[in-house]
């Protein structure tokens, strides 16, 4: 069941709440958990917020962050488990040692398109810019009184998950809600952003340096491509998500219409990320290699070594480029 | 005179307007010029928008961008010259060959703290997040009717100049105005941001790669430092502004409290940029070397070679670090 009234009723009915979000928590997961936890406490509920991992230092300033525990208190049996920003049950950041009785319901609050509705009750809306937007909906429907701390947590959730209003999920309503939170509680967006500035590992930055050094232009500067080999990854080990933004550097070069990032996932398996501006639909181009995605962001996998994968893609694009030039 | 009523009156009185912004135009300068130009045209005024330079491709989608000319039409004599986002008269992006009679007044609309009030009438407010915010004030005071194109231009002005609501000038009122423009004219913030994504030169990215490779941690990871030598600049020549964001990479490393960027301006002259998080006031530290600035961003110049400048600063910081550790 995917229902706001049911979700609100569930919050009103129980007394012992276990809240969690996903591992490698981001501003949306943490902000959503902290805002909801604080609201429930304000109604006199017992709230345990659990995450089997340290909270990134950029978010420890949020009220309640110090109360998040690595594991629930011994013998704590929740009446309701609330998963925030988790696409499926395995993403929930509870410690492996902890289990709760199967009759305890899960409330699943999330905005991922891939969400598999694992909760007894679900509040899932892929149209929402952030899970924080859904928490705000939940608190409004339940008549909870927001305070500045909750507003800050929800602002952080929305601002960070929309890349500070730059990603395609940065909707009108997300910006309007963020502005309203800022206005109503006299928040200072510039100061908040200064604190939650993106943190990176040293390895991720050194790896970025190596990858940027591989950038080459092709087809009169229409294409920029770069690569990440296993050798480079061994030198600077990182979580693979830490390389996700790398392709934007190639994409940002003046005149470039198509950016390509060849990642050697393992020897002989090359994952290719495609990005483009408004002039090219890369999902159509990636489809030639069995891939897909969106017009501006697509991907494909090529089973070959790095040099051959690059040659195949650039060869295909050269033909595409010639055909396009003829049509102009 | 710094006066909104005078500025509004000036717009109402004349008929031939020459609008310009600064060279290397940004979203604020262009957005402000295009929004104001369009509003004035809607009142039947003759408007010439002039900039002695090409408009960056990320902004050519703004309505009216195609009407901006490199130089005014021959024999055009404006009744009013309007400078948007120009800190002083020399910043105005008019072609050197063009001059206008000294009796033609200048209206100076700007938000730079350094503005020297070069206009006959000035609308200068350093508290404004962007010149676009001042143009909005001007249009509201004059009763001009906004349309979606003007709203888009003003949104771009405010969003880009506040680093998409992340810089310290990202005030409550800037975010509120941006959200209102988006709401009133059904703009799509995510789509706008996709178009105006930051563009960089290939040289700037290759230089970034070289600079990142120099990053080193010191004092148990409290300090991250990196450098840019003349040799590196000769290899990848860039405008010096293109290196301004580099220090944020050092600053973003997990655990780093102070980031240092040593730039060899010329042999024997090292400009040091200091950045910090909320825990350290770098203006006090830079003052030890005759520099200054703000708590989170400061600078100093050291007359020495690169290695010696690094040694001096790190030596000083080692003593500071020991003293701080003792106090804890």
XYZ file of C-alpha atoms in Angstrom:
656
model
C 0.000 0.000 0.000
C 1.379 3.399 -1.008
C -0.573 5.867 1.056
C -0.011 9.114 2.879
C -3.034 8.710 5.200
C -1.947 5.178 6.167
C 1.594 6.389 6.800
C 0.348 9.242 8.976
C -1.928 6.873 10.904
C 0.974 4.478 11.509
C 3.044 7.276 13.045
C 0.159 8.296 15.293
C -0.548 4.770 16.516
C 2.791 3.429 17.815
C 5.152 4.497 20.589
C 8.514 2.851 19.926
C 10.077 3.898 16.667
C 13.266 2.677 15.050
C 14.415 5.008 12.271
C 17.185 4.255 9.830
C 18.535 5.290 6.451
C 20.949 3.744 3.957
C 24.663 3.086 4.475
C 27.010 5.721 3.013
C 24.345 8.132 4.174
C 23.789 11.341 2.280
C 22.124 14.614 3.192
C 18.696 13.391 2.122
C 18.778 10.175 4.140
C 20.199 11.813 7.254
C 18.165 15.006 7.019
C 14.968 13.005 6.541
C 15.727 10.717 9.480
C 16.710 13.552 11.820
C 13.707 15.737 10.938
C 11.232 12.896 11.326
C 12.891 11.616 14.517
C 12.737 15.050 16.089
C 9.081 15.506 15.109
C 8.113 12.156 16.610
C 9.963 12.938 19.841
C 8.082 16.215 20.067
C 4.946 14.084 20.371
C 6.462 12.133 23.253
C 7.330 9.038 21.238
C 10.383 6.934 21.979
C 12.648 7.252 18.960
C 15.844 5.337 18.279
C 17.793 6.438 15.213
C 20.229 3.773 14.076
C 22.893 3.662 11.411
C 25.660 1.065 11.482
C 28.210 3.619 10.319
C 29.723 6.946 11.270
C 27.876 10.042 10.086
C 29.955 12.114 7.633
C 31.331 15.149 9.450
C 29.540 17.565 7.095
C 26.232 16.471 8.641
C 27.118 16.228 12.329
C 25.953 19.835 12.840
C 22.339 18.768 12.279
C 20.329 18.614 15.503
C 20.030 15.049 16.733
C 23.021 13.732 14.773
C 24.793 12.950 18.057
C 21.846 10.770 19.107
C 22.162 8.435 16.115
C 23.502 5.108 17.380
C 25.512 2.450 15.573
C 23.161 -0.198 16.985
C 19.845 -0.185 18.847
C 19.866 -0.468 22.662
C 19.901 -4.099 23.832
C 16.433 -5.637 24.009
C 14.850 -2.707 22.164
C 11.799 -3.985 20.294
C 10.339 -1.333 18.022
C 6.637 -1.076 17.339
C 7.474 0.390 13.926
C 10.606 0.489 11.786
C 10.896 3.484 9.472
C 13.259 3.251 6.497
C 14.150 6.604 4.969
C 15.575 6.956 1.455
C 16.146 3.183 1.084
C 15.301 1.709 -2.326
C 14.967 -1.819 -0.948
C 15.115 -3.614 2.382
C 18.774 -4.628 2.005
C 19.759 -0.954 1.807
C 18.592 -0.301 5.379
C 21.603 0.681 7.469
C 20.910 -1.536 10.492
C 23.721 -3.651 11.955
C 23.743 -7.268 10.656
C 23.509 -8.533 14.256
C 20.167 -6.805 14.789
C 16.835 -8.304 13.872
C 13.276 -7.459 14.744
C 10.165 -9.674 14.852
C 8.478 -10.175 11.471
C 5.208 -8.785 12.793
C 6.806 -5.349 13.325
C 5.717 -3.285 10.343
C 8.093 -1.267 8.181
C 7.181 2.193 6.923
C 9.122 2.784 3.719
C 9.562 6.471 2.861
C 11.521 6.941 -0.349
C 11.687 8.671 -3.725
C 13.787 6.231 -5.742
C 12.196 5.065 -8.976
C 13.596 1.591 -8.281
C 11.894 1.305 -4.875
C 10.341 -2.168 -4.532
C 7.670 -1.232 -1.927
C 9.179 -3.423 0.751
C 7.214 -1.765 3.583
C 3.935 -2.816 5.182
C 3.068 0.790 4.391
C 4.924 2.751 1.748
C 5.191 6.437 1.063
C 7.050 6.249 -2.210
C 6.958 8.968 -4.848
C 9.624 9.071 -7.555
C 8.346 12.510 -8.541
C 9.575 13.877 -5.208
C 12.941 15.598 -5.527
C 14.082 14.139 -2.220
C 12.861 11.882 0.558
C 12.931 15.051 2.647
C 10.058 16.366 0.541
C 8.046 13.249 1.494
C 8.891 13.655 5.182
C 7.619 17.220 4.922
C 4.394 15.900 3.366
C 4.093 13.367 6.198
C 4.638 15.974 8.905
C 2.167 18.389 7.292
C -0.490 15.692 6.969
C 0.032 14.682 10.600
C -0.143 18.263 11.836
C 3.359 18.164 13.351
C 4.779 21.553 14.261
C 8.089 22.187 12.472
C 10.945 23.984 14.214
C 14.166 25.511 12.878
C 16.123 22.293 13.461
C 13.665 20.193 11.453
C 13.509 22.848 8.756
C 17.321 22.859 8.507
C 17.414 19.069 8.219
C 14.752 19.099 5.492
C 16.461 21.972 3.651
C 19.711 19.991 3.673
C 17.848 16.911 2.413
C 16.333 18.776 -0.534
C 19.325 20.978 -1.373
C 21.892 18.169 -1.363
C 19.751 15.634 -3.242
C 19.045 18.116 -6.041
C 22.738 19.065 -6.235
C 21.748 22.464 -4.918
C 18.887 22.836 -7.378
C 20.976 21.881 -10.405
C 19.932 18.301 -11.189
C 16.922 17.324 -13.280
C 15.033 16.405 -10.094
C 15.254 20.072 -9.046
C 11.589 20.751 -9.561
C 9.628 23.922 -9.048
C 8.009 22.476 -5.930
C 11.343 21.392 -4.448
C 12.730 24.909 -4.822
C 9.508 26.423 -3.483
C 9.548 24.162 -0.418
C 13.232 24.890 0.228
C 12.604 28.629 -0.010
C 9.605 28.345 2.304
C 11.609 26.459 4.949
C 14.337 29.093 4.730
C 11.822 31.931 4.963
C 9.666 30.533 7.762
C 12.576 29.667 10.039
C 15.018 32.409 9.012
C 17.625 29.893 7.858
C 20.770 31.059 6.087
C 21.216 29.024 2.907
C 24.766 30.251 2.205
C 25.934 29.322 5.707
C 24.267 25.915 5.614
C 25.889 25.177 2.254
C 29.276 26.166 3.645
C 28.957 23.541 6.369
C 27.613 20.725 4.202
C 30.198 21.273 1.474
C 30.955 18.105 -0.334
C 33.626 15.976 1.297
C 35.912 13.738 -0.677
C 38.559 11.208 0.180
C 42.169 12.032 -0.680
C 42.236 8.913 -2.852
C 39.221 10.131 -4.821
C 40.988 13.421 -5.540
C 44.258 11.778 -6.528
C 42.319 9.408 -8.781
C 40.514 12.381 -10.314
C 43.910 13.913 -11.055
C 44.982 10.735 -12.890
C 41.725 10.453 -14.832
C 41.708 14.114 -15.909
C 45.232 13.637 -17.252
C 43.793 11.088 -19.724
C 41.275 13.512 -21.287
C 41.527 13.748 -25.041
C 39.397 15.567 -27.566
C 38.205 13.895 -30.762
C 36.132 14.779 -33.834
C 37.072 18.470 -33.909
C 36.440 18.857 -30.188
C 32.861 17.542 -30.356
C 33.859 14.553 -28.208
C 35.950 14.462 -25.032
C 36.916 11.063 -23.675
C 38.846 9.792 -20.699
C 39.424 6.524 -18.900
C 39.953 4.811 -15.574
C 41.985 1.613 -15.627
C 42.210 -1.138 -13.011
C 45.822 -0.121 -12.496
C 44.744 3.413 -11.550
C 42.093 2.029 -9.186
C 44.653 -0.207 -7.497
C 46.890 2.780 -6.945
C 44.087 4.852 -5.396
C 41.297 2.555 -4.170
C 37.935 4.307 -3.835
C 34.271 3.411 -3.658
C 33.025 3.334 -7.243
C 30.377 5.995 -6.460
C 33.229 8.401 -5.778
C 34.044 8.406 -9.493
C 30.505 9.215 -10.596
C 31.023 12.943 -10.996
C 34.284 12.601 -12.946
C 32.627 12.615 -16.353
C 31.234 16.096 -15.733
C 34.734 17.497 -16.218
C 34.890 16.161 -19.758
C 31.332 17.325 -20.320
C 32.135 20.848 -19.127
C 34.856 21.547 -21.702
C 33.950 24.407 -24.026
C 32.624 23.065 -27.320
C 32.261 19.451 -26.209
C 28.899 17.898 -27.106
C 29.561 14.300 -26.045
C 31.628 13.184 -23.069
C 32.742 9.578 -22.662
C 34.211 7.891 -19.606
C 35.644 4.399 -20.079
C 35.881 2.514 -16.777
C 37.677 -0.820 -16.662
C 35.339 -2.620 -14.228
C 37.540 -5.693 -14.597
C 39.983 -6.785 -17.286
C 37.963 -7.192 -20.499
C 34.838 -5.445 -19.161
C 34.600 -1.751 -19.930
C 31.693 0.310 -18.648
C 31.195 3.412 -20.739
C 29.373 6.464 -19.373
C 27.954 8.880 -21.949
C 26.954 12.462 -21.249
C 25.767 15.163 -23.599
C 24.362 18.625 -23.853
C 21.043 19.574 -25.450
C 22.343 18.903 -28.988
C 22.806 15.131 -28.842
C 20.709 12.201 -27.564
C 23.337 9.820 -26.169
C 20.814 7.128 -25.231
C 20.401 6.470 -28.982
C 24.161 6.322 -29.499
C 24.782 4.050 -26.490
C 22.003 1.765 -27.791
C 24.321 0.861 -30.679
C 26.439 -0.924 -28.045
C 23.479 -2.519 -26.291
C 23.248 0.242 -23.708
C 20.624 2.828 -22.855
C 19.603 5.547 -20.468
C 18.443 9.097 -20.922
C 19.026 11.647 -23.664
C 21.675 13.477 -21.614
C 23.106 10.534 -19.613
C 23.479 6.970 -20.850
C 25.706 3.947 -20.425
C 26.829 0.733 -22.072
C 29.205 -2.135 -21.357
C 31.768 -3.339 -23.884
C 33.579 -6.648 -23.457
C 37.013 -5.838 -24.772
C 40.202 -4.312 -23.477
C 40.341 -0.570 -22.845
C 42.102 0.398 -26.070
C 39.712 -1.637 -28.190
C 36.611 -0.291 -26.432
C 37.821 3.261 -27.053
C 38.548 2.452 -30.699
C 35.096 0.920 -31.266
C 33.197 3.810 -29.714
C 35.269 6.533 -31.365
C 35.047 4.716 -34.699
C 31.276 4.572 -34.434
C 31.112 8.238 -33.433
C 33.340 9.257 -36.344
C 30.803 7.739 -38.751
C 27.935 9.381 -36.858
C 29.773 12.722 -36.938
C 30.391 12.517 -40.695
C 26.727 11.702 -41.331
C 25.637 14.616 -39.173
C 28.011 17.025 -40.924
C 26.619 15.979 -44.315
C 23.076 16.692 -43.141
C 23.928 20.242 -42.079
C 23.543 59.490 -5.813
C 22.529 55.954 -4.884
C 18.795 55.910 -5.322
C 16.110 53.543 -6.519
C 13.549 56.317 -7.249
C 16.126 58.291 -9.279
C 17.097 55.159 -11.191
C 13.470 54.371 -11.958
C 12.836 57.965 -13.071
C 15.865 57.846 -15.377
C 14.499 54.728 -17.104
C 11.106 56.374 -17.562
C 12.500 59.625 -18.994
C 14.762 58.568 -21.902
C 14.157 56.744 -25.171
C 17.526 55.529 -26.439
C 19.237 53.113 -24.104
C 22.638 51.529 -24.372
C 23.029 48.567 -22.033
C 26.267 46.773 -21.302
C 27.908 44.488 -18.768
C 31.481 43.513 -18.004
C 33.865 41.574 -20.256
C 34.153 37.841 -19.530
C 30.441 38.123 -18.870
C 28.819 35.829 -16.330
C 25.246 34.790 -15.730
C 24.544 37.747 -13.492
C 25.827 40.387 -15.915
C 24.140 38.846 -18.947
C 20.912 37.883 -17.186
C 20.605 41.374 -15.733
C 21.251 43.061 -19.082
C 18.845 40.818 -20.989
C 16.031 41.103 -18.442
C 16.306 44.878 -18.225
C 16.691 45.274 -21.985
C 13.573 43.232 -22.616
C 11.573 45.163 -20.019
C 12.583 48.499 -21.538
C 11.675 47.310 -25.028
C 8.256 46.280 -23.751
C 7.725 49.970 -22.983
C 8.607 50.893 -26.562
C 12.117 52.142 -25.817
C 14.952 51.730 -28.276
C 17.449 49.414 -26.603
C 20.915 48.510 -27.822
C 22.702 45.826 -25.829
C 26.437 45.880 -26.471
C 29.291 43.652 -25.368
C 32.612 43.679 -27.211
C 32.925 39.912 -26.847
C 31.160 36.694 -27.700
C 28.546 35.485 -25.239
C 29.497 32.150 -23.634
C 27.439 29.385 -25.229
C 25.843 28.431 -21.903
C 23.942 31.715 -21.973
C 22.937 31.997 -25.619
C 19.589 30.304 -24.838
C 18.452 33.386 -22.920
C 15.902 35.448 -24.848
C 17.566 38.436 -26.484
C 21.089 36.987 -26.386
C 21.157 36.998 -30.200
C 20.407 40.736 -30.207
C 23.516 41.625 -28.208
C 25.967 43.373 -30.563
C 29.747 43.554 -30.403
C 29.486 47.290 -31.109
C 26.684 49.850 -31.220
C 25.165 50.783 -34.612
C 27.077 53.569 -36.333
C 25.996 57.045 -35.232
C 23.941 55.671 -32.341
C 23.878 58.269 -29.584
C 22.271 56.936 -26.436
C 20.244 59.113 -24.102
C 21.315 56.857 -21.234
C 24.058 54.279 -20.771
C 23.274 51.490 -18.289
C 26.159 49.500 -16.828
C 25.134 46.213 -15.248
C 27.324 44.345 -12.771
C 30.362 46.603 -13.449
C 32.420 47.574 -10.373
C 33.951 50.569 -12.107
C 33.729 52.400 -15.409
C 36.724 50.599 -16.945
C 34.915 47.278 -16.514
C 32.167 48.274 -18.961
C 32.327 45.931 -21.938
C 32.029 48.555 -24.699
C 34.429 48.447 -27.657
C 37.461 50.768 -27.246
C 36.519 52.504 -30.497
C 33.162 53.626 -29.138
C 32.645 56.770 -27.115
C 29.597 58.716 -26.083
C 29.219 62.409 -25.221
C 30.117 63.248 -21.610
C 26.654 64.723 -21.008
C 25.045 61.295 -21.529
C 24.380 59.990 -18.027
C 25.408 56.533 -16.835
C 23.119 54.445 -14.659
C 25.320 52.096 -12.623
C 23.496 48.997 -11.362
C 25.782 46.747 -9.360
C 26.256 44.759 -6.169
C 30.041 44.710 -5.835
C 31.362 46.006 -2.518
C 34.202 47.665 -4.437
C 31.845 49.672 -6.679
C 33.100 53.262 -6.956
C 29.756 54.866 -7.839
C 30.871 55.939 -11.289
C 27.313 56.599 -12.524
C 25.392 59.853 -12.643
C 22.806 57.727 -10.860
C 23.774 54.576 -9.024
C 21.769 51.630 -7.824
C 24.479 49.881 -5.863
C 23.806 47.513 -2.989
C 26.542 45.130 -1.836
C 23.935 43.335 0.285
C 22.223 42.171 -2.895
C 23.176 38.608 -3.802
C 23.317 39.507 -7.491
C 22.856 42.474 -9.794
C 19.807 40.542 -11.013
C 18.215 41.147 -7.622
C 18.691 44.908 -8.162
C 17.226 44.742 -11.661
C 14.214 43.001 -10.164
C 13.924 45.822 -7.614
C 14.147 48.371 -10.441
C 11.485 46.649 -12.518
C 9.149 46.274 -9.531
C 9.558 49.934 -8.571
C 8.883 50.994 -12.171
C 5.819 48.785 -12.455
C 7.228 46.784 -15.376
C 5.396 43.572 -16.142
C 7.717 40.559 -15.969
C 7.398 37.675 -18.423
C 8.865 34.164 -18.428
C 11.902 35.261 -20.454
C 12.790 38.041 -18.015
C 12.137 35.725 -15.062
C 14.480 33.120 -16.579
C 17.214 35.712 -17.107
C 16.865 36.963 -13.529
C 16.784 33.417 -12.146
C 20.007 32.649 -14.026
C 21.551 35.867 -12.675
C 20.759 34.997 -9.060
C 21.416 31.249 -9.253
C 24.794 31.546 -10.973
C 26.098 34.430 -8.858
C 25.291 32.597 -5.618
C 26.920 29.401 -6.929
C 23.449 27.881 -6.981
C 22.641 29.077 -3.486
C 25.858 27.772 -1.969
C 28.017 30.885 -1.502
C 27.872 33.200 1.494
C 25.926 35.743 -0.596
C 23.123 33.162 -0.898
C 20.743 35.049 1.342
C 17.253 34.194 2.398
C 15.859 36.909 0.138
C 17.866 35.718 -2.877
C 16.477 32.209 -2.516
C 12.973 33.550 -1.909
C 13.129 35.721 -5.037
C 14.493 32.846 -7.126
C 11.718 30.538 -5.911
C 9.111 33.207 -6.614
C 10.347 33.717 -10.197
C 10.276 29.956 -10.734
C 6.802 29.663 -9.242
C 5.209 32.648 -10.977
C 6.439 31.742 -14.439
C 6.508 27.939 -14.130
C 10.248 27.756 -14.785
C 12.115 24.482 -14.454
C 15.178 25.038 -12.279
C 16.769 21.658 -13.036
C 16.485 22.186 -16.792
C 17.835 25.728 -16.614
C 20.811 24.521 -14.571
C 21.498 21.805 -17.117
C 21.845 24.418 -19.844
C 23.939 26.904 -17.897
C 26.312 24.250 -16.553
C 29.730 25.598 -15.889
C 32.043 25.557 -18.881
C 35.772 25.184 -18.586
C 38.679 25.319 -20.992
C 40.587 22.109 -21.679
C 43.725 23.842 -20.395
C 42.024 24.658 -17.096
C 41.119 21.004 -16.622
C 44.582 19.737 -17.537
C 46.073 22.293 -15.162
C 43.687 21.136 -12.442
C 44.943 17.605 -13.007
C 48.546 18.743 -12.492
C 47.725 20.795 -9.399
C 45.694 18.014 -7.753
C 48.667 15.687 -8.230
C 50.682 17.985 -5.927
C 48.264 17.708 -2.974
C 49.911 16.629 0.251
C 48.564 16.309 3.745
C 50.431 17.656 6.761
C 49.979 17.843 10.541
C 48.027 14.584 10.875
C 45.751 15.478 7.983
C 44.653 18.808 9.465
C 46.339 20.658 6.594
C 46.198 19.919 2.864
C 48.479 21.923 0.614
C 49.137 22.082 -3.110
C 50.907 24.337 -5.557
C 50.899 25.840 -9.027
C 54.290 26.691 -10.503
C 55.115 28.981 -13.403
C 56.310 25.897 -15.274
C 52.832 24.332 -14.949
C 51.183 27.559 -16.106
C 53.442 27.728 -19.152
C 52.444 24.183 -20.046
C 48.720 24.945 -19.776
C 48.132 28.709 -20.050
C 44.833 29.836 -18.492
C 43.244 32.996 -17.189
C 44.179 33.215 -13.532
C 40.474 33.298 -12.519
C 40.179 29.781 -13.926
C 42.306 28.506 -11.036
C 40.194 30.130 -8.342
C 38.123 27.078 -7.494
C 41.119 24.710 -7.324
C 41.660 25.186 -3.606
C 38.204 23.793 -2.858
C 39.488 20.330 -3.726
C 42.076 20.489 -0.957
C 39.480 21.981 1.359
C 37.003 19.179 0.613
C 39.243 16.331 1.774
C 37.787 14.476 4.754
C 39.401 15.668 7.975
C 41.174 18.690 6.481
C 40.665 21.895 8.474
C 43.048 24.184 6.572
C 43.691 24.144 2.827
C 46.628 26.011 1.293
C 47.258 26.798 -2.350
C 50.694 28.189 -3.244
C 50.647 30.000 -6.591
C 53.915 31.144 -8.135
C 52.711 34.486 -9.554
C 56.248 35.082 -10.795
C 59.591 33.648 -9.727
C 60.141 34.684 -6.109
C 56.554 35.847 -5.548
C 54.224 33.251 -4.061
C 50.560 34.038 -3.498
C 49.077 31.784 -0.863
C 45.331 31.140 -0.662
C 43.997 29.900 2.678
C 40.660 28.189 3.195
C 39.166 26.642 6.293
C 36.092 25.113 7.795
C 34.226 26.392 10.837
C 37.010 25.288 13.224
C 39.808 27.661 12.175
C 40.027 31.399 11.452
C 42.551 31.551 8.607
C 42.517 35.357 8.409
C 44.386 35.371 11.750
C 46.901 32.815 10.491
C 47.478 34.584 7.149
C 48.003 37.830 9.099
C 51.238 36.336 10.426
C 52.520 36.645 6.852
C 51.130 40.147 6.340
C 47.960 38.858 4.696
C 44.294 38.994 5.606
C 40.790 38.235 4.494
C 37.899 36.445 6.078
C 37.695 33.701 8.696
C 37.077 31.004 6.057
C 39.026 32.501 3.113
C 42.221 34.516 3.355
C 45.390 35.220 1.408
C 48.974 36.395 1.747
C 51.995 36.924 -0.482
C 55.419 35.530 0.365
C 58.537 36.713 -1.450
C 60.566 33.544 -1.682
C 60.784 30.539 -3.945
C 58.022 27.935 -3.850
C 59.812 25.435 -1.608
C 60.762 28.076 0.906
C 57.269 29.585 1.014
C 55.809 26.135 1.683
C 58.402 25.501 4.385
C 57.706 28.813 6.124
C 53.944 28.391 6.177
C 54.015 24.729 7.219
C 56.626 25.514 9.899
C 54.410 28.237 11.303
C 51.362 25.969 11.197
C 53.249 23.145 12.939
C 53.883 25.472 15.900
C 50.257 26.649 15.827
C 49.077 23.023 15.706
C 51.242 22.019 18.703
C 49.958 24.961 20.717
C 46.374 24.065 19.878
C 46.880 20.411 20.807
C 48.279 21.434 24.208
C 45.208 23.558 24.883
C 42.824 20.697 24.259
